[in-house]
Amino acid sequence: MNANATPDDNRKAALADARRTLESAAHFTRGGGAPAPGHDADHASRAGRIEAEQRRLIQWAKENGKLGPGGRRPPVFAGGGEHNVFFQKRTPRYIKATRLDRHKGYGIALGSLTHGATPSEYLDRIALQNQIFEDDIRLERVVENEGKPIIITSQPSIKGHSPTQNALDELMLGKGYEKLDEGAYYDEGVGLLIFDLFPRNAVQAADGHIYPIDPVIQRITPDFGQFLRQEPYTINLR
């Protein structure tokens, strides 16, 4: 960092570096090219893609100094459906580790035939969260577990309270999203579905700013978006 830089300059530089790291990891892991919806894949092709992406993610982590041991972690703060969560007092940030035993190992994702995200989709989701909600999620490292990568990220601790669902609706409508169902929003123009955005997954700071903590962000096709408009109850069936 520049010695004459202000705290805001340093924060912007850190955010830019975190963004480049996530984008690099996601791009290499998916095998190049732009991110694209993959929700129409069947079980076999989905499993094959995940295995290939796991190998590429481990390779990327080795080449970029991000492959490391699990290390000593503080006691589990929470164990959710997608992550084990730890609190690191010295930062202070929450450390999140993906769970290989849930949702194909890399978070929730809706599918026509099978649910669960691939490693690159999970990394893309985090990059999108930083972009859409001005968050500061960082890819800390990748840990191997019997040849399968666990993705370790960190997220800042934010003091506040849970917002109301109405406040979350206002936030998303203000960003140009339409509401499909409770906690589920869609922007057809950019092809993004954001769901699982409930009060438990957001914090409202003292100044009124709302920080979504753990929404699911997924790229979908217009056809799938239209299906979800007609059958919105399927979004929260997982």
Coordinates of N, CA and C in Angstrom, one line a residue:
M1 N 0.8 -1.2 0.0 CA 0.0 0.0 0.0 C 0.9 1.3 0.0
N2 N 0.4 2.3 -0.6 CA 1.1 3.6 -0.6 C 1.1 4.2 0.8
A3 N 2.2 4.7 1.2 CA 2.3 5.2 2.6 C 1.4 6.5 2.8
N4 N 1.2 7.2 1.7 CA 0.3 8.4 1.7 C -1.1 8.1 1.5
A5 N -1.5 6.9 1.3 CA -2.9 6.5 1.0 C -3.7 6.7 2.2
T6 N -5.0 7.1 2.0 CA -6.0 7.2 3.1 C -6.6 5.8 3.4
P7 N -7.2 5.7 4.6 CA -7.9 4.4 4.9 C -8.9 4.0 3.8
D8 N -9.5 5.0 3.2 CA -10.5 4.7 2.1 C -9.8 4.2 0.9
D9 N -8.6 4.8 0.6 CA -7.8 4.3 -0.6 C -7.4 2.9 -0.3
N10 N -6.9 2.6 0.9 CA -6.5 1.2 1.2 C -7.6 0.2 1.1
R11 N -8.8 0.6 1.5 CA -9.9 -0.3 1.5 C -10.3 -0.6 0.0
K12 N -10.3 0.5 -0.8 CA -10.6 0.3 -2.2 C -9.6 -0.6 -2.9
A13 N -8.3 -0.5 -2.5 CA -7.3 -1.3 -3.1 C -7.5 -2.8 -2.7
A14 N -7.8 -3.0 -1.4 CA -8.0 -4.3 -0.9 C -9.2 -5.0 -1.6
L15 N -10.3 -4.2 -1.8 CA -11.5 -4.7 -2.5 C -11.2 -5.1 -3.9
A16 N -10.4 -4.2 -4.6 CA -10.1 -4.5 -6.0 C -9.2 -5.8 -6.1
D17 N -8.3 -6.0 -5.1 CA -7.4 -7.1 -5.1 C -8.3 -8.4 -4.8
A18 N -9.2 -8.3 -3.9 CA -10.1 -9.4 -3.6 C -10.9 -9.8 -4.8
R19 N -11.4 -8.8 -5.5 CA -12.2 -9.0 -6.7 C -11.4 -9.7 -7.8
R20 N -10.2 -9.3 -8.0 CA -9.3 -9.9 -9.0 C -9.0 -11.4 -8.7
T21 N -8.8 -11.6 -7.4 CA -8.5 -13.0 -7.0 C -9.7 -13.9 -7.2
L22 N -10.9 -13.5 -6.8 CA -12.1 -14.3 -7.0 C -12.4 -14.5 -8.5
E23 N -12.2 -13.5 -9.3 CA -12.5 -13.6 -10.8 C -11.5 -14.6 -11.4
S24 N -10.2 -14.5 -11.0 CA -9.2 -15.4 -11.5 C -9.5 -16.8 -11.2
A25 N -9.8 -17.0 -9.9 CA -10.1 -18.4 -9.4 C -11.3 -19.0 -10.2
A26 N -12.4 -18.2 -10.3 CA -13.6 -18.6 -11.0 C -13.3 -18.9 -12.4
H27 N -12.6 -18.0 -13.1 CA -12.3 -18.2 -14.5 C -11.5 -19.5 -14.8
F28 N -10.5 -19.7 -14.0 CA -9.6 -20.9 -14.2 C -10.4 -22.1 -13.9
T29 N -11.2 -22.1 -12.8 CA -11.9 -23.3 -12.3 C -12.9 -23.7 -13.3
R30 N -13.6 -22.8 -14.0 CA -14.6 -23.2 -15.0 C -14.0 -23.6 -16.3
G31 N -12.7 -23.4 -16.5 CA -12.0 -23.8 -17.7 C -12.0 -22.7 -18.8
G32 N -12.2 -21.4 -18.3 CA -12.1 -20.3 -19.2 C -13.5 -19.9 -19.7
G33 N -13.6 -18.8 -20.4 CA -14.8 -18.3 -21.0 C -15.6 -17.6 -19.9
A34 N -16.7 -17.0 -20.4 CA -17.6 -16.2 -19.5 C -18.5 -17.2 -18.7
P35 N -18.9 -16.8 -17.5 CA -19.8 -17.6 -16.7 C -21.2 -17.7 -17.4
A36 N -21.8 -18.9 -17.3 CA -23.0 -19.1 -18.0 C -23.9 -20.0 -17.2
P37 N -25.2 -19.9 -17.3 CA -26.1 -20.7 -16.6 C -25.9 -22.2 -16.8
G38 N -26.0 -23.0 -15.8 CA -25.8 -24.5 -16.0 C -26.9 -25.3 -15.3
H39 N -28.0 -24.7 -15.1 CA -29.1 -25.3 -14.4 C -29.9 -26.4 -15.1
D40 N -29.6 -26.5 -16.4 CA -30.3 -27.6 -17.2 C -29.5 -28.9 -17.3
A41 N -28.4 -28.9 -16.6 CA -27.5 -30.2 -16.7 C -28.2 -31.3 -16.0
D42 N -27.9 -32.5 -16.5 CA -28.4 -33.7 -15.8 C -27.4 -34.1 -14.7
H43 N -27.8 -35.2 -13.9 CA -26.9 -35.6 -12.8 C -25.5 -36.0 -13.2
A44 N -25.4 -36.7 -14.3 CA -24.1 -37.2 -14.7 C -23.2 -36.1 -15.2
S45 N -23.7 -35.2 -16.0 CA -22.9 -34.1 -16.6 C -22.6 -33.2 -15.4
R46 N -23.5 -33.0 -14.5 CA -23.2 -32.1 -13.4 C -22.1 -32.7 -12.5
A47 N -22.1 -34.0 -12.3 CA -21.1 -34.6 -11.4 C -19.7 -34.6 -12.1
G48 N -19.7 -34.8 -13.5 CA -18.5 -34.7 -14.2 C -17.9 -33.3 -14.2
R49 N -18.7 -32.3 -14.3 CA -18.3 -30.9 -14.3 C -17.7 -30.6 -12.9
I50 N -18.3 -31.0 -11.9 CA -17.8 -30.7 -10.5 C -16.4 -31.3 -10.3
E51 N -16.3 -32.6 -10.7 CA -15.0 -33.3 -10.6 C -13.9 -32.5 -11.4
A52 N -14.2 -32.1 -12.6 CA -13.2 -31.4 -13.4 C -12.8 -30.1 -12.8
E53 N -13.9 -29.4 -12.3 CA -13.6 -28.1 -11.6 C -12.9 -28.2 -10.3
Q54 N -13.1 -29.3 -9.6 CA -12.3 -29.5 -8.4 C -10.8 -29.6 -8.7
R55 N -10.5 -30.3 -9.7 CA -9.1 -30.5 -10.1 C -8.5 -29.2 -10.5
R56 N -9.2 -28.4 -11.3 CA -8.7 -27.1 -11.7 C -8.6 -26.1 -10.6
L57 N -9.5 -26.2 -9.6 CA -9.4 -25.2 -8.5 C -8.2 -25.5 -7.7
I58 N -7.9 -26.8 -7.4 CA -6.7 -27.2 -6.7 C -5.4 -26.7 -7.4
Q59 N -5.5 -26.9 -8.7 CA -4.3 -26.5 -9.6 C -4.1 -24.9 -9.4
W60 N -5.2 -24.2 -9.6 CA -5.2 -22.7 -9.5 C -4.6 -22.3 -8.1
A61 N -5.1 -23.0 -7.0 CA -4.7 -22.6 -5.7 C -3.2 -22.9 -5.5
K62 N -2.7 -24.0 -6.1 CA -1.2 -24.3 -6.0 C -0.4 -23.2 -6.7
E63 N -0.9 -22.8 -7.9 CA -0.1 -21.9 -8.7 C -0.2 -20.5 -8.2
N64 N -1.2 -20.2 -7.3 CA -1.4 -18.8 -6.8 C -1.2 -18.7 -5.3
G65 N -0.6 -19.7 -4.7 CA -0.3 -19.6 -3.3 C -1.5 -19.6 -2.4
K66 N -2.5 -20.2 -2.8 CA -3.8 -20.2 -2.1 C -4.1 -21.6 -1.5
L67 N -3.3 -22.6 -1.8 CA -3.5 -23.9 -1.3 C -2.8 -24.1 0.0
G68 N -3.6 -24.3 1.1 CA -3.0 -24.4 2.4 C -3.6 -25.4 3.3
P69 N -3.0 -25.6 4.4 CA -3.6 -26.5 5.4 C -4.9 -25.9 6.0
G70 N -5.7 -26.7 6.6 CA -6.9 -26.2 7.3 C -6.5 -25.2 8.4
G71 N -5.4 -25.6 9.1 CA -4.9 -24.7 10.1 C -5.8 -24.7 11.4
R72 N -5.3 -24.1 12.4 CA -6.1 -24.0 13.6 C -7.2 -23.0 13.4
R73 N -8.5 -23.4 13.7 CA -9.6 -22.4 13.6 C -10.2 -22.3 15.0
P74 N -10.9 -21.2 15.2 CA -11.6 -21.0 16.4 C -12.8 -21.9 16.5
P75 N -13.5 -22.1 17.6 CA -14.7 -22.9 17.7 C -15.7 -22.5 16.6
V76 N -16.5 -23.5 16.1 CA -17.5 -23.2 15.1 C -18.5 -22.3 15.7
F77 N -18.7 -21.1 15.0 CA -19.7 -20.2 15.5 C -21.1 -20.6 15.1
A78 N -21.2 -21.2 13.9 CA -22.5 -21.7 13.4 C -22.2 -22.7 12.3
G79 N -23.1 -23.7 12.1 CA -23.0 -24.6 11.1 C -24.3 -24.6 10.2
G80 N -24.2 -23.9 9.1 CA -25.4 -23.7 8.3 C -25.5 -24.8 7.2
G81 N -26.5 -24.6 6.3 CA -26.7 -25.6 5.3 C -25.6 -25.6 4.2
E82 N -24.8 -24.5 4.1 CA -23.8 -24.4 3.1 C -22.4 -24.3 3.7
H83 N -22.2 -23.8 4.9 CA -20.9 -23.5 5.5 C -20.8 -23.9 6.9
N84 N -19.6 -24.1 7.4 CA -19.2 -24.0 8.8 C -18.7 -22.6 8.9
V85 N -19.1 -21.9 10.0 CA -18.7 -20.5 10.2 C -17.9 -20.4 11.5
F86 N -16.8 -19.6 11.4 CA -16.0 -19.3 12.5 C -15.8 -17.8 12.7
F87 N -15.6 -17.3 13.9 CA -15.3 -15.9 14.1 C -13.9 -15.7 14.5
Q88 N -13.2 -14.8 13.8 CA -11.8 -14.5 14.0 C -11.7 -13.1 14.7
K89 N -11.4 -13.1 16.0 CA -11.5 -11.8 16.7 C -10.5 -10.8 16.3
R90 N -9.3 -11.2 15.9 CA -8.2 -10.2 15.6 C -8.5 -9.4 14.3
T91 N -9.4 -9.9 13.4 CA -9.6 -9.2 12.2 C -10.5 -8.0 12.2
P92 N -11.7 -8.0 12.7 CA -12.6 -9.1 13.0 C -13.4 -9.5 11.8
R93 N -13.3 -10.8 11.4 CA -14.1 -11.3 10.3 C -14.6 -12.7 10.6
Y94 N -15.7 -13.0 9.8 CA -16.2 -14.4 9.9 C -15.5 -15.2 8.8
I95 N -15.0 -16.4 9.2 CA -14.4 -17.3 8.3 C -15.4 -18.4 7.9
K96 N -15.6 -18.6 6.6 CA -16.6 -19.6 6.2 C -16.0 -20.7 5.4
A97 N -16.3 -21.9 5.7 CA -15.7 -23.1 4.9 C -16.9 -23.8 4.3
T98 N -16.8 -24.1 3.0 CA -17.8 -24.8 2.3 C -17.9 -26.2 2.9
R99 N -19.1 -26.8 2.8 CA -19.3 -28.2 3.3 C -19.4 -29.2 2.2
L100 N -18.5 -30.1 2.1 CA -18.6 -31.1 1.1 C -19.8 -32.1 1.2
D101 N -20.4 -32.1 2.4 CA -21.5 -33.0 2.6 C -22.8 -32.4 2.3
R102 N -22.9 -31.2 1.8 CA -24.1 -30.5 1.5 C -24.1 -29.9 0.1
H103 N -25.2 -30.0 -0.6 CA -25.5 -29.3 -1.9 C -24.3 -29.5 -2.9
K104 N -23.9 -30.7 -3.0 CA -22.8 -31.1 -3.9 C -21.4 -30.4 -3.5
G105 N -21.4 -29.8 -2.3 CA -20.2 -29.3 -1.8 C -19.9 -27.9 -1.9
Y106 N -20.7 -27.2 -2.7 CA -20.4 -25.8 -3.0 C -21.7 -24.9 -3.1
G107 N -22.5 -25.1 -2.2 CA -23.7 -24.2 -2.0 C -24.9 -24.5 -2.8
I108 N -25.9 -23.8 -2.5 CA -27.2 -24.0 -3.1 C -27.2 -23.5 -4.5
A109 N -27.9 -24.2 -5.4 CA -28.2 -23.7 -6.8 C -29.4 -24.5 -7.3
L110 N -30.3 -23.8 -7.8 CA -31.5 -24.4 -8.4 C -31.2 -25.1 -9.7
G111 N -31.8 -26.2 -10.0 CA -31.6 -26.8 -11.3 C -32.9 -27.5 -11.8
S112 N -33.0 -27.7 -13.1 CA -34.1 -28.3 -13.7 C -34.2 -29.8 -13.3
L113 N -33.0 -30.4 -13.2 CA -32.9 -31.9 -12.9 C -32.2 -32.2 -11.6
T114 N -31.3 -31.3 -11.2 CA -30.5 -31.6 -10.0 C -30.1 -30.3 -9.4
H115 N -30.0 -30.2 -8.1 CA -29.7 -29.0 -7.4 C -28.2 -29.0 -6.9
G116 N -27.6 -27.8 -6.6 CA -26.3 -27.8 -6.1 C -25.3 -27.1 -7.1
A117 N -24.5 -26.2 -6.5 CA -23.5 -25.5 -7.4 C -22.2 -26.2 -7.6
T118 N -21.5 -25.8 -8.7 CA -20.2 -26.3 -8.9 C -19.2 -25.3 -8.2
P119 N -17.9 -25.7 -8.1 CA -17.0 -24.7 -7.5 C -16.9 -23.4 -8.2
S120 N -16.9 -23.3 -9.5 CA -16.8 -22.0 -10.2 C -18.1 -21.2 -10.0
E121 N -19.2 -21.9 -9.9 CA -20.5 -21.1 -9.7 C -20.5 -20.5 -8.3
Y122 N -19.9 -21.2 -7.4 CA -19.9 -20.7 -6.0 C -18.9 -19.5 -6.0
L123 N -17.8 -19.6 -6.6 CA -16.9 -18.4 -6.7 C -17.5 -17.2 -7.4
D124 N -18.2 -17.5 -8.5 CA -18.8 -16.5 -9.2 C -19.9 -15.8 -8.4
R125 N -20.6 -16.6 -7.6 CA -21.7 -16.1 -6.7 C -21.1 -15.1 -5.7
I126 N -19.9 -15.4 -5.2 CA -19.3 -14.5 -4.2 C -18.8 -13.2 -4.9
A127 N -18.3 -13.3 -6.1 CA -17.8 -12.2 -6.8 C -19.0 -11.3 -7.1
L128 N -20.2 -11.9 -7.5 CA -21.4 -11.1 -7.7 C -21.9 -10.4 -6.5
Q129 N -21.8 -11.1 -5.3 CA -22.3 -10.5 -4.1 C -21.5 -9.2 -3.8
N130 N -20.1 -9.3 -4.0 CA -19.3 -8.1 -3.8 C -19.7 -7.0 -4.7
Q131 N -20.0 -7.3 -5.9 CA -20.4 -6.3 -6.9 C -21.7 -5.7 -6.6
I132 N -22.7 -6.5 -6.4 CA -24.1 -6.0 -6.3 C -24.3 -5.3 -4.9
F133 N -23.8 -5.9 -3.9 CA -24.0 -5.3 -2.5 C -22.8 -4.6 -1.9
E134 N -21.8 -4.4 -2.7 CA -20.6 -3.7 -2.2 C -20.0 -4.4 -1.0
D135 N -20.0 -5.7 -1.0 CA -19.5 -6.5 0.1 C -18.0 -6.6 0.0
D136 N -17.4 -7.3 1.0 CA -16.0 -7.4 1.1 C -15.7 -8.9 1.5
I137 N -16.1 -9.8 0.6 CA -15.9 -11.2 0.8 C -14.5 -11.5 0.1
R138 N -13.7 -12.2 0.8 CA -12.3 -12.5 0.3 C -12.1 -14.1 0.2
L139 N -11.5 -14.5 -0.8 CA -11.1 -15.9 -0.9 C -9.8 -16.0 -0.2
E140 N -9.8 -16.7 1.0 CA -8.6 -16.8 1.8 C -7.7 -17.9 1.4
R141 N -8.2 -19.1 1.1 CA -7.4 -20.3 0.7 C -8.3 -21.4 0.3
V142 N -7.7 -22.4 -0.2 CA -8.4 -23.7 -0.6 C -7.7 -24.8 0.2
V143 N -8.5 -25.7 0.8 CA -8.0 -26.8 1.6 C -8.4 -28.1 0.9
E144 N -7.5 -29.0 0.7 CA -7.8 -30.3 0.2 C -8.3 -31.2 1.3
N145 N -9.4 -32.0 0.9 CA -9.9 -33.0 1.8 C -10.2 -34.2 1.0
E146 N -9.2 -35.2 1.0 CA -9.2 -36.4 0.2 C -9.4 -36.0 -1.3
G147 N -8.6 -35.1 -1.7 CA -8.6 -34.7 -3.1 C -9.7 -33.7 -3.5
K148 N -10.6 -33.4 -2.6 CA -11.6 -32.4 -2.9 C -11.4 -31.1 -2.2
P149 N -11.5 -30.0 -2.9 CA -11.2 -28.7 -2.3 C -12.4 -28.2 -1.5
I150 N -12.0 -27.7 -0.3 CA -12.9 -26.9 0.5 C -12.5 -25.4 0.3
I151 N -13.5 -24.6 0.0 CA -13.2 -23.2 -0.2 C -13.4 -22.4 1.1
I152 N -12.3 -21.7 1.5 CA -12.4 -20.9 2.7 C -12.4 -19.4 2.3
T153 N -13.5 -18.7 2.8 CA -13.6 -17.3 2.5 C -13.7 -16.5 3.9
S154 N -13.6 -15.2 3.8 CA -13.9 -14.4 5.0 C -14.8 -13.2 4.6
Q155 N -15.5 -12.8 5.6 CA -16.5 -11.7 5.4 C -16.5 -10.8 6.7
P156 N -16.6 -9.5 6.5 CA -16.5 -8.6 7.7 C -17.6 -8.8 8.7
S157 N -17.3 -8.6 9.9 CA -18.3 -8.5 10.9 C -19.0 -7.2 10.9
I158 N -20.3 -7.2 10.9 CA -21.1 -6.0 10.8 C -22.1 -5.9 12.0
K159 N -22.1 -4.9 12.8 CA -23.0 -4.7 13.9 C -24.3 -4.2 13.4
G160 N -25.4 -4.7 14.0 CA -26.7 -4.3 13.6 C -27.7 -5.3 14.0
H161 N -28.9 -5.2 13.4 CA -30.0 -6.1 13.7 C -30.6 -6.6 12.3
S162 N -31.4 -7.6 12.4 CA -32.0 -8.1 11.2 C -33.1 -7.2 10.7
P163 N -33.0 -6.9 9.3 CA -34.0 -6.0 8.7 C -35.4 -6.8 8.6
T164 N -36.4 -6.1 8.3 CA -37.7 -6.7 8.0 C -37.7 -7.2 6.6
Q165 N -38.6 -8.1 6.3 CA -38.7 -8.6 4.9 C -39.1 -7.5 4.0
N166 N -39.9 -6.6 4.5 CA -40.4 -5.5 3.6 C -39.2 -4.6 3.3
A167 N -38.2 -4.4 4.2 CA -37.1 -3.6 3.9 C -36.2 -4.3 2.9
L168 N -36.1 -5.6 2.9 CA -35.3 -6.3 1.9 C -36.0 -6.2 0.5
D169 N -37.4 -6.3 0.5 CA -38.1 -6.1 -0.7 C -37.8 -4.7 -1.3
E170 N -37.8 -3.7 -0.5 CA -37.5 -2.3 -1.0 C -36.1 -2.2 -1.5
L171 N -35.1 -2.9 -0.8 CA -33.7 -2.9 -1.3 C -33.6 -3.5 -2.7
M172 N -34.3 -4.6 -2.9 CA -34.1 -5.3 -4.2 C -34.9 -4.6 -5.3
L173 N -36.1 -4.1 -5.0 CA -36.9 -3.4 -6.0 C -36.1 -2.2 -6.4
G174 N -35.4 -1.5 -5.4 CA -34.6 -0.4 -5.8 C -33.5 -0.7 -6.7
K175 N -33.0 -1.9 -6.7 CA -31.9 -2.3 -7.6 C -32.4 -2.9 -8.9
G176 N -33.8 -2.8 -9.1 CA -34.3 -3.2 -10.4 C -34.8 -4.6 -10.5
Y177 N -34.8 -5.3 -9.4 CA -35.3 -6.7 -9.3 C -36.8 -6.8 -9.1
E178 N -37.4 -7.8 -9.7 CA -38.8 -8.1 -9.4 C -38.9 -9.2 -8.4
K179 N -39.9 -9.1 -7.5 CA -40.0 -10.1 -6.5 C -40.8 -11.3 -7.1
L180 N -40.2 -12.5 -6.9 CA -40.9 -13.7 -7.4 C -41.6 -14.4 -6.3
D181 N -41.0 -14.4 -5.1 CA -41.5 -15.1 -4.0 C -40.9 -14.5 -2.7
E182 N -41.3 -14.9 -1.5 CA -40.7 -14.4 -0.3 C -39.1 -14.7 -0.3
G183 N -38.4 -13.6 -0.3 CA -36.9 -13.7 -0.3 C -36.3 -14.0 -1.6
A184 N -37.1 -14.0 -2.7 CA -36.5 -14.4 -4.0 C -36.8 -13.3 -5.0
Y185 N -35.8 -12.9 -5.8 CA -35.8 -11.7 -6.7 C -35.1 -12.1 -8.0
Y186 N -35.6 -11.4 -9.1 CA -35.1 -11.8 -10.4 C -34.9 -10.5 -11.2
D187 N -33.8 -10.4 -11.9 CA -33.5 -9.4 -12.9 C -33.3 -10.0 -14.3
E188 N -34.3 -10.0 -15.1 CA -34.2 -10.7 -16.4 C -33.2 -10.1 -17.3
G189 N -33.0 -8.8 -17.2 CA -32.1 -8.1 -18.0 C -30.7 -8.6 -17.9
V190 N -30.2 -8.9 -16.7 CA -28.9 -9.4 -16.4 C -28.8 -10.9 -16.2
G191 N -30.0 -11.5 -16.1 CA -30.1 -12.9 -16.0 C -29.7 -13.4 -14.6
L192 N -30.0 -12.7 -13.6 CA -29.6 -13.1 -12.2 C -30.9 -13.3 -11.3
L193 N -30.8 -14.4 -10.6 CA -31.8 -14.8 -9.6 C -31.1 -14.7 -8.3
I194 N -31.7 -13.9 -7.3 CA -31.2 -13.8 -6.0 C -32.3 -14.3 -5.0
F195 N -31.9 -15.3 -4.2 CA -32.9 -15.9 -3.3 C -32.3 -16.3 -2.0
D196 N -33.1 -16.8 -1.1 CA -32.7 -17.1 0.3 C -32.3 -15.8 1.0
L197 N -32.9 -14.7 0.5 CA -32.6 -13.4 1.1 C -33.7 -13.0 2.1
F198 N -33.6 -13.7 3.3 CA -34.5 -13.5 4.4 C -33.8 -12.6 5.5
P199 N -34.6 -12.1 6.4 CA -34.0 -11.3 7.5 C -32.8 -12.0 8.2
R200 N -32.9 -13.4 8.4 CA -31.8 -14.1 9.0 C -30.5 -14.0 8.2
N201 N -30.6 -13.7 7.0 CA -29.4 -13.6 6.1 C -29.0 -12.2 5.7
A202 N -29.3 -11.3 6.6 CA -28.9 -9.9 6.4 C -28.8 -9.1 7.7
V203 N -28.1 -8.0 7.6 CA -27.9 -7.2 8.8 C -28.2 -5.7 8.4
Q204 N -28.9 -5.0 9.3 CA -29.2 -3.6 9.0 C -28.4 -2.8 10.1
A205 N -27.4 -2.0 9.6 CA -26.6 -1.3 10.4 C -27.3 -0.1 11.1
A206 N -26.7 0.6 12.0 CA -27.3 1.7 12.7 C -27.7 2.8 11.8
D207 N -26.9 3.0 10.7 CA -27.2 4.1 9.7 C -28.4 3.7 8.8
G208 N -28.9 2.5 8.9 CA -30.0 2.0 8.1 C -29.6 1.2 6.9
H209 N -28.3 1.2 6.6 CA -27.8 0.4 5.4 C -28.0 -1.1 5.7
I210 N -28.5 -1.8 4.7 CA -28.7 -3.2 4.8 C -27.6 -4.0 4.1
Y211 N -27.0 -4.9 4.8 CA -25.9 -5.8 4.2 C -26.4 -7.2 4.1
P212 N -26.8 -7.7 2.9 CA -27.1 -9.1 2.8 C -25.8 -9.9 3.1
I213 N -26.0 -10.9 4.0 CA -24.8 -11.7 4.4 C -24.6 -13.0 3.6
D214 N -25.7 -13.7 3.3 CA -25.5 -15.0 2.7 C -26.6 -15.3 1.7
P215 N -26.9 -14.4 0.8 CA -28.0 -14.7 -0.2 C -27.4 -15.7 -1.3
V216 N -28.3 -16.4 -2.0 CA -27.8 -17.2 -3.1 C -28.0 -16.4 -4.4
I217 N -27.0 -16.3 -5.2 CA -27.0 -15.5 -6.4 C -26.7 -16.5 -7.5
Q218 N -27.6 -16.6 -8.5 CA -27.4 -17.6 -9.6 C -27.7 -17.0 -10.9
R219 N -26.9 -17.4 -11.9 CA -27.2 -17.0 -13.3 C -28.2 -18.0 -13.9
I220 N -29.3 -17.5 -14.5 CA -30.3 -18.3 -15.1 C -30.7 -17.8 -16.5
T221 N -31.3 -18.7 -17.3 CA -31.8 -18.3 -18.6 C -33.2 -17.7 -18.5
P222 N -33.6 -16.9 -19.5 CA -34.9 -16.4 -19.5 C -36.0 -17.4 -19.4
D223 N -35.8 -18.6 -20.0 CA -36.8 -19.7 -20.0 C -37.0 -20.2 -18.5
F224 N -35.8 -20.3 -17.8 CA -35.9 -20.8 -16.4 C -36.5 -19.7 -15.6
G225 N -36.2 -18.4 -15.9 CA -36.8 -17.3 -15.2 C -38.3 -17.3 -15.3
Q226 N -38.8 -17.5 -16.5 CA -40.2 -17.6 -16.8 C -40.9 -18.7 -16.1
F227 N -40.2 -19.9 -16.0 CA -40.8 -21.0 -15.2 C -40.9 -20.6 -13.8
L228 N -39.9 -19.9 -13.2 CA -40.0 -19.6 -11.8 C -41.0 -18.5 -11.6
R229 N -41.3 -17.6 -12.6 CA -42.4 -16.7 -12.4 C -43.7 -17.4 -12.3
Q230 N -43.9 -18.5 -13.1 CA -45.1 -19.3 -13.1 C -45.2 -20.2 -11.9
E231 N -44.1 -20.7 -11.4 CA -44.1 -21.7 -10.3 C -43.1 -21.2 -9.2
P232 N -43.4 -20.0 -8.6 CA -42.4 -19.4 -7.7 C -42.2 -20.3 -6.4
Y233 N -43.2 -21.1 -6.1 CA -43.0 -21.9 -4.8 C -41.9 -22.9 -4.9
T234 N -41.4 -23.2 -6.2 CA -40.4 -24.2 -6.3 C -39.0 -23.6 -5.9
I235 N -38.9 -22.3 -5.8 CA -37.6 -21.7 -5.4 C -37.2 -22.1 -4.0
N236 N -38.1 -22.1 -3.1 CA -37.8 -22.4 -1.7 C -38.1 -23.9 -1.3
L237 N -38.2 -24.8 -2.2 CA -38.5 -26.2 -1.9 C -37.3 -27.0 -1.6
R238 N -36.1 -26.5 -2.1 CA -34.8 -27.2 -1.9 C -34.9 -28.4 -1.0

